[in-house]
Amino acid sequence: MKSLAELDKLREKLQEEMRLREGREDVKVVVTMGTCGIASGAREVLTAILEEISKRGLKGVTVTQTGCAGLCHCEPLVEVERPGRDKVTYGHVDEKKAREIVVSHLVNGQIIKEWTIK
């Protein structure tokens, strides 16, 4: 930090990230963060999702985390929930796929069916 302006910018960025995780929005994105998910890269997936949402200035999206979903062989998992629609679960998500899920599913409303699990 070299100036108050840089500190203010960092504070605003962190406050925006916290707002995304508070749970008062329309679309909910859940990343499974059990030990199997973390070992498979779930932390990096969560970070990529938060960065992409912030970069695109998306509003109405909450990002949360949960424990193990019992599908260890498919980790990391990302679930997208929209009111009035079925939950979509993506498996074997990496950072690149996470960013594409934000663009395709959250921005454009297009489910990437080949990445989903049932």
Short mmCIF file of C-alpha atoms in Angstrom, two decimals:
data_model
loop_
_atom_site.label_atom_id
_atom_site.label_comp_id
_atom_site.label_asym_id
_atom_site.label_seq_id
_atom_site.Cartn_x
_atom_site.Cartn_y
_atom_site.Cartn_z
CA MET A 1 0.00 0.00 0.00
CA LYS A 2 1.43 3.29 -1.06
CA SER A 3 -1.59 5.54 -0.63
CA LEU A 4 -4.99 5.89 0.99
CA ALA A 5 -6.56 5.57 -2.45
CA GLU A 6 -5.05 2.10 -2.85
CA LEU A 7 -6.31 1.13 0.59
CA ASP A 8 -9.80 2.41 -0.24
CA LYS A 9 -9.79 0.45 -3.50
CA LEU A 10 -8.76 -2.74 -1.67
CA ARG A 11 -11.47 -2.18 0.96
CA GLU A 12 -14.14 -1.72 -1.73
CA LYS A 13 -13.00 -4.90 -3.50
CA LEU A 14 -13.12 -6.94 -0.30
CA GLN A 15 -16.52 -5.52 0.67
CA GLU A 16 -17.88 -6.51 -2.74
CA GLU A 17 -16.51 -10.05 -2.30
CA MET A 18 -18.18 -10.27 1.12
CA ARG A 19 -21.49 -9.02 -0.33
CA LEU A 20 -21.35 -11.87 -2.83
CA ARG A 21 -21.13 -14.32 0.05
CA GLU A 22 -23.91 -12.90 2.27
CA GLY A 23 -26.88 -14.68 0.71
CA ARG A 24 -29.36 -11.93 -0.17
CA GLU A 25 -29.46 -12.36 -3.92
CA ASP A 26 -31.43 -14.13 -6.68
CA VAL A 27 -28.88 -16.61 -8.04
CA LYS A 28 -26.95 -18.83 -5.67
CA VAL A 29 -23.65 -20.49 -6.58
CA VAL A 30 -22.41 -23.14 -4.14
CA VAL A 31 -18.92 -24.64 -4.18
CA THR A 32 -18.42 -27.87 -2.22
CA MET A 33 -15.49 -27.44 0.15
CA GLY A 34 -15.14 -30.75 1.95
CA THR A 35 -11.63 -32.13 2.27
CA CYS A 36 -12.05 -34.06 -0.99
CA GLY A 37 -13.14 -30.88 -2.79
CA ILE A 38 -10.32 -28.81 -1.36
CA ALA A 39 -7.80 -31.50 -2.33
CA SER A 40 -9.25 -31.41 -5.86
CA GLY A 41 -8.91 -27.63 -6.21
CA ALA A 42 -12.17 -26.21 -4.81
CA ARG A 43 -10.41 -23.19 -3.24
CA GLU A 44 -9.06 -22.15 -6.62
CA VAL A 45 -12.49 -22.73 -8.19
CA LEU A 46 -14.18 -20.54 -5.55
CA THR A 47 -11.60 -17.80 -6.08
CA ALA A 48 -12.02 -17.94 -9.88
CA ILE A 49 -15.82 -17.66 -9.57
CA LEU A 50 -15.59 -14.67 -7.21
CA GLU A 51 -13.06 -12.95 -9.47
CA GLU A 52 -15.11 -13.50 -12.62
CA ILE A 53 -18.33 -12.26 -11.01
CA SER A 54 -16.54 -9.20 -9.71
CA LYS A 55 -14.77 -8.55 -13.03
CA ARG A 56 -18.09 -8.62 -14.88
CA GLY A 57 -19.88 -6.55 -12.24
CA LEU A 58 -22.66 -9.12 -11.87
CA LYS A 59 -25.38 -8.26 -9.38
CA GLY A 60 -27.95 -10.58 -7.82
CA VAL A 61 -25.50 -13.45 -7.32
CA THR A 62 -24.56 -15.04 -3.99
CA VAL A 63 -21.54 -17.33 -3.75
CA THR A 64 -21.37 -19.72 -0.81
CA GLN A 65 -19.60 -22.88 0.17
CA THR A 66 -20.73 -26.14 1.70
CA GLY A 67 -19.17 -29.35 2.95
CA CYS A 68 -18.87 -32.68 1.20
CA ALA A 69 -21.77 -33.62 -1.10
CA GLY A 70 -20.85 -37.30 -1.10
CA LEU A 71 -19.71 -37.25 -4.71
CA CYS A 72 -15.97 -37.27 -4.07
CA HIS A 73 -15.20 -38.76 -7.47
CA CYS A 74 -16.73 -35.67 -9.15
CA GLU A 75 -15.03 -32.95 -7.10
CA PRO A 76 -14.79 -30.02 -7.24
CA LEU A 77 -18.55 -29.48 -7.57
CA VAL A 78 -20.31 -26.21 -8.37
CA GLU A 79 -24.07 -25.87 -7.99
CA VAL A 80 -26.09 -23.07 -9.60
CA GLU A 81 -29.54 -22.39 -8.16
CA ARG A 82 -32.06 -19.99 -9.68
CA PRO A 83 -35.50 -19.41 -8.19
CA GLY A 84 -38.15 -21.47 -9.95
CA ARG A 85 -35.61 -23.62 -11.82
CA ASP A 86 -33.93 -26.94 -11.14
CA LYS A 87 -30.54 -26.82 -9.47
CA VAL A 88 -27.66 -27.49 -11.88
CA THR A 89 -24.59 -29.32 -10.57
CA TYR A 90 -21.31 -29.17 -12.44
CA GLY A 91 -18.59 -31.75 -11.72
CA HIS A 92 -14.82 -31.89 -12.18
CA VAL A 93 -14.68 -28.08 -12.24
CA ASP A 94 -11.32 -26.36 -12.54
CA GLU A 95 -10.52 -22.63 -12.65
CA LYS A 96 -11.06 -22.38 -16.41
CA LYS A 97 -14.40 -24.21 -16.25
CA ALA A 98 -15.44 -22.05 -13.28
CA ARG A 99 -14.91 -18.88 -15.29
CA GLU A 100 -16.79 -20.37 -18.25
CA ILE A 101 -19.71 -21.34 -15.98
CA VAL A 102 -19.97 -17.70 -14.89
CA VAL A 103 -19.97 -16.49 -18.50
CA SER A 104 -22.20 -19.14 -20.04
CA HIS A 105 -24.60 -19.95 -17.22
CA LEU A 106 -24.80 -16.80 -15.11
CA VAL A 107 -24.37 -14.15 -17.80
CA ASN A 108 -25.93 -15.84 -20.84
CA GLY A 109 -28.30 -18.31 -19.15
CA GLN A 110 -26.85 -21.29 -21.05
CA ILE A 111 -26.27 -24.51 -19.09
CA ILE A 112 -23.10 -26.33 -20.14
CA LYS A 113 -24.73 -29.77 -20.24
CA GLU A 114 -21.56 -31.78 -20.92
CA TRP A 115 -20.13 -30.64 -17.55
CA THR A 116 -23.24 -31.40 -15.47
CA ILE A 117 -23.82 -34.41 -13.26
CA LYS A 118 -27.16 -35.82 -12.22
#
